[in-house]
Short mmCIF file of C-alpha atoms in Angstrom, two decimals:
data_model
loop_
_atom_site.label_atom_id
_atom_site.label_comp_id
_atom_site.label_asym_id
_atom_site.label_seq_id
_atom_site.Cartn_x
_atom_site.Cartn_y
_atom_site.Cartn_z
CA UNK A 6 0.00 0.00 0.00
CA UNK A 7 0.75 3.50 -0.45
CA UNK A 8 1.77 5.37 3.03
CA UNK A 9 -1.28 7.59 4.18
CA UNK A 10 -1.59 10.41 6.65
CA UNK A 11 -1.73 7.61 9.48
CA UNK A 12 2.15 7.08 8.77
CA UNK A 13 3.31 10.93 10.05
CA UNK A 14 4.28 9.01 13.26
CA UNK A 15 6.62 6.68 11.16
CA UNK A 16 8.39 9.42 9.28
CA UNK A 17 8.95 11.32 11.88
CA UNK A 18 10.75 8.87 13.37
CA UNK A 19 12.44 8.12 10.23
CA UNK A 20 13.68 12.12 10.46
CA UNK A 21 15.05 12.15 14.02
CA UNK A 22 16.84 8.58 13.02
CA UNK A 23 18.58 9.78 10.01
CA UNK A 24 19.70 13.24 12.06
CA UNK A 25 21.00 10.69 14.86
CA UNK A 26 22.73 8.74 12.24
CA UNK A 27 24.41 11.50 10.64
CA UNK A 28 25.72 13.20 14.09
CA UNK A 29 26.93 9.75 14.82
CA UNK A 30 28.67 10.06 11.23
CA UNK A 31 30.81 13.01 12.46
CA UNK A 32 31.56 11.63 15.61
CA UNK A 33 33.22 9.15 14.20
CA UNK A 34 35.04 11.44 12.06
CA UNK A 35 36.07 13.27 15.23
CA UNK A 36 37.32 9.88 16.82
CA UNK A 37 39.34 9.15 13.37
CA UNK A 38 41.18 12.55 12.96
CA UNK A 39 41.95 12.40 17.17
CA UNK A 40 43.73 9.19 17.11
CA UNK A 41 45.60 10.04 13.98
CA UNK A 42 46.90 13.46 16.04
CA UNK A 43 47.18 15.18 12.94
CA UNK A 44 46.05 19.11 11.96
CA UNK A 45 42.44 18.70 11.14
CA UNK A 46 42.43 20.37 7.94
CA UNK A 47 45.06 17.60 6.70
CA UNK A 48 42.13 15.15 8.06
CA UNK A 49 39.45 17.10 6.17
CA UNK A 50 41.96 17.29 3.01
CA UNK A 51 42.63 13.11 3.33
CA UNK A 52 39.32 11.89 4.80
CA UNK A 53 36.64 14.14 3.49
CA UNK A 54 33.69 11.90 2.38
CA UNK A 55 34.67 8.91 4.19
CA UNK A 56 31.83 6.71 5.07
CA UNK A 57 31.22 5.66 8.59
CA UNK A 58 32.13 1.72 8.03
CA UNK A 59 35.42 3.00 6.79
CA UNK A 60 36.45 5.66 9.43
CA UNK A 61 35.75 2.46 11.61
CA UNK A 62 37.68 0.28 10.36
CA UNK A 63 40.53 3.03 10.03
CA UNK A 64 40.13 3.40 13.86
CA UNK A 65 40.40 -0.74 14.64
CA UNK A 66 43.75 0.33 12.68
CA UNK A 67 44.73 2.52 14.83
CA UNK A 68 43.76 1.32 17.42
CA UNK A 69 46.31 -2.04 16.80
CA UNK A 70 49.31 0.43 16.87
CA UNK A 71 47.91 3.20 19.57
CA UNK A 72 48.77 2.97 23.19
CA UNK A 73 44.84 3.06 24.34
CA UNK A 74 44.22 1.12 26.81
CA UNK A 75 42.20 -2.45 26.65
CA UNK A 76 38.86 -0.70 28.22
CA UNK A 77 39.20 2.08 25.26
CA UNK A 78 39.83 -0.71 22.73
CA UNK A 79 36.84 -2.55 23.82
CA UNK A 80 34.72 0.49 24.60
CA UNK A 81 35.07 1.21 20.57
CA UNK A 82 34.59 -2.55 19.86
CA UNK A 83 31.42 -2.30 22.00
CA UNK A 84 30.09 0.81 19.73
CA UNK A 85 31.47 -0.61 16.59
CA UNK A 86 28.92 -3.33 16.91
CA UNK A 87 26.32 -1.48 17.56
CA UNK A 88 26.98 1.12 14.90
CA UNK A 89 27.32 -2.49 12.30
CA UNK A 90 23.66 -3.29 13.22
CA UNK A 91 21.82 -0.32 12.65
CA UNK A 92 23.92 0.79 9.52
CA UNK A 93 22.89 -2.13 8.03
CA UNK A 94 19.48 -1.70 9.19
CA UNK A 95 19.77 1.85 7.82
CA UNK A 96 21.40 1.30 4.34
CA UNK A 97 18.90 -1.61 3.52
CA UNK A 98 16.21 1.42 4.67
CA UNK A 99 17.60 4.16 2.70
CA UNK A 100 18.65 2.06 -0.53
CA UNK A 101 15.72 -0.24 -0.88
CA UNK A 102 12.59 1.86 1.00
CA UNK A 103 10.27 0.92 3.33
CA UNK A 104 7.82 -1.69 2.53
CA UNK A 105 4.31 -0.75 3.93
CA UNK A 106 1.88 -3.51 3.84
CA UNK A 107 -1.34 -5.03 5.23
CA UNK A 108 0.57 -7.59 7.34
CA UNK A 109 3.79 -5.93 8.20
CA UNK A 110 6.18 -2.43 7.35
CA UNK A 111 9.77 -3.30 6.87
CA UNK A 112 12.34 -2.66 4.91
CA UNK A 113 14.17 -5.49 2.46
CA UNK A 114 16.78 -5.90 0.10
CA UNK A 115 14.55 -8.24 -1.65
CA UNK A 116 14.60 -6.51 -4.93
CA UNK A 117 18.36 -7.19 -5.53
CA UNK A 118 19.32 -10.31 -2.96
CA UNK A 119 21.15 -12.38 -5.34
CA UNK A 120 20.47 -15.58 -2.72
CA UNK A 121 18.23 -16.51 0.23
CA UNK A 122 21.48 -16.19 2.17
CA UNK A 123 22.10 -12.08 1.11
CA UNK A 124 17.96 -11.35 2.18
CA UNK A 125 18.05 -9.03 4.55
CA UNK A 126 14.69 -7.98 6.13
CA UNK A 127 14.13 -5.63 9.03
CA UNK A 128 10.55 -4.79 10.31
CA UNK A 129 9.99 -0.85 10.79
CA UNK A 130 7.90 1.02 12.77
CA UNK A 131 8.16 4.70 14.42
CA UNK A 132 9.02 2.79 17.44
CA UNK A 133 12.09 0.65 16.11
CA UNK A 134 13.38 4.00 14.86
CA UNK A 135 13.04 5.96 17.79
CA UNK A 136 14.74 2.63 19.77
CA UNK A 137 17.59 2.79 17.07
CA UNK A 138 18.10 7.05 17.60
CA UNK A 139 18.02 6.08 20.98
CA UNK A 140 20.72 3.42 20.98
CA UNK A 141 22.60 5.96 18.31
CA UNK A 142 22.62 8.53 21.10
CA UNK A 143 24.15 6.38 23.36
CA UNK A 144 27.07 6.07 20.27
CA UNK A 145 27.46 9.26 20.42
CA UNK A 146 28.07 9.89 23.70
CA UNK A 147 30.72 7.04 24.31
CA UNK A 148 32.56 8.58 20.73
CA UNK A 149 32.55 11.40 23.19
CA UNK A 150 33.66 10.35 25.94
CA UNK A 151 36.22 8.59 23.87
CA UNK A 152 37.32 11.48 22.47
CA UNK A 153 37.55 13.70 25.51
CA UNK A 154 39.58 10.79 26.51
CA UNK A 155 39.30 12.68 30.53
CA UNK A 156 40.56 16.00 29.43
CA UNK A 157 37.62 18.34 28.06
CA UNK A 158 39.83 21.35 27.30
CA UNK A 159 42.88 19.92 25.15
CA UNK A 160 44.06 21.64 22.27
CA UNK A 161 42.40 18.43 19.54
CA UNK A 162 39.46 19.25 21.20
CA UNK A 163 39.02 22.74 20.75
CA UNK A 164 39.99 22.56 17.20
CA UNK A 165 37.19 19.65 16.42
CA UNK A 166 34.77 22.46 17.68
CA UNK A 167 36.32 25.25 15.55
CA UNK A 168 36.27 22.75 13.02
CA UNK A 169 32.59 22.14 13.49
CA UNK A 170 31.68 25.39 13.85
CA UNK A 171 33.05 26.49 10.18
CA UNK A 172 31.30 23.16 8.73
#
């Protein structure tokens, strides 16, 4: 079926999910151009446009060679799967649609799953999406904490916030 007045609740949700999804997105910029200690307009120069599964797995990189500690390592390991669940949730959502019919409103890959084995199929509703945003908040504020790393006012800091604010 087409979606009807009756699904306002549903896209609204869908708004506040994708603005989550995107501060999330920046975050983990953030957390990529800290642990590389570099000026951050040789991040934005290198990294500009790099998608969130990539700045990830750039961090896990870094991670390997950086003197974090094993609670930092596994704090990021902990987000990182979280992050893994709903992007993949959220790409199948943004790439294939929503699916809104008598039975059931998800979203499916369907359309282009080469095999049983690549389906992917994840029910949607206002409330998944607001449960999602919520868990992506939580992201965000361990990325933060990560990236204060204890010590709100050093100089990486500050310049991520410049950096923001000219965005």
């Amino acid at each position: 079926r087409m979606p009807t007045a009756k699904d306002d609740k549903y896209f609204a949700a869908l708004g506040r999910f994708i603005h989550e999804f995107s501060s999330v997105e920046t975050m983990l910029s953030f957390s990529l151009w800290n642990l590389l200690g570099i000026p951050i307009g040789t991040c934005r120069a290198i990294f500009s446009g790099t998608r969130s599964e990539d700045a990830k797995s750039y961090i896990k990189r870094l991670l390997e060679v950086s003197k974090k500690s094993e609670e930092a390592v596994a704090e990021f390991e902990y987000v990182f799967t979280q992050h893994g669940h709903i992007n993949d949730a959220r790409n199948t959502l943004l790439h294939y649609g929503t699916q809104f019919k008598q039975e059931a409103t998800y979203t499916s890959n369907e359309i282009v799953a080469l095999t049983k084995s690549r389906l992917k199929v994840f029910p949607m509703s206002a409330e998944i999406l607001d449960n999602m945003r919520a868990d992506l908040t939580k992201i965000n504020a361990h990325l933060t904490v990560q990236l204060f790393d204890g010590n709100p006012s050093q100089p990486r800091i500050r310049e991520a916030q410049k950096a923001l604010l000219l965005a």
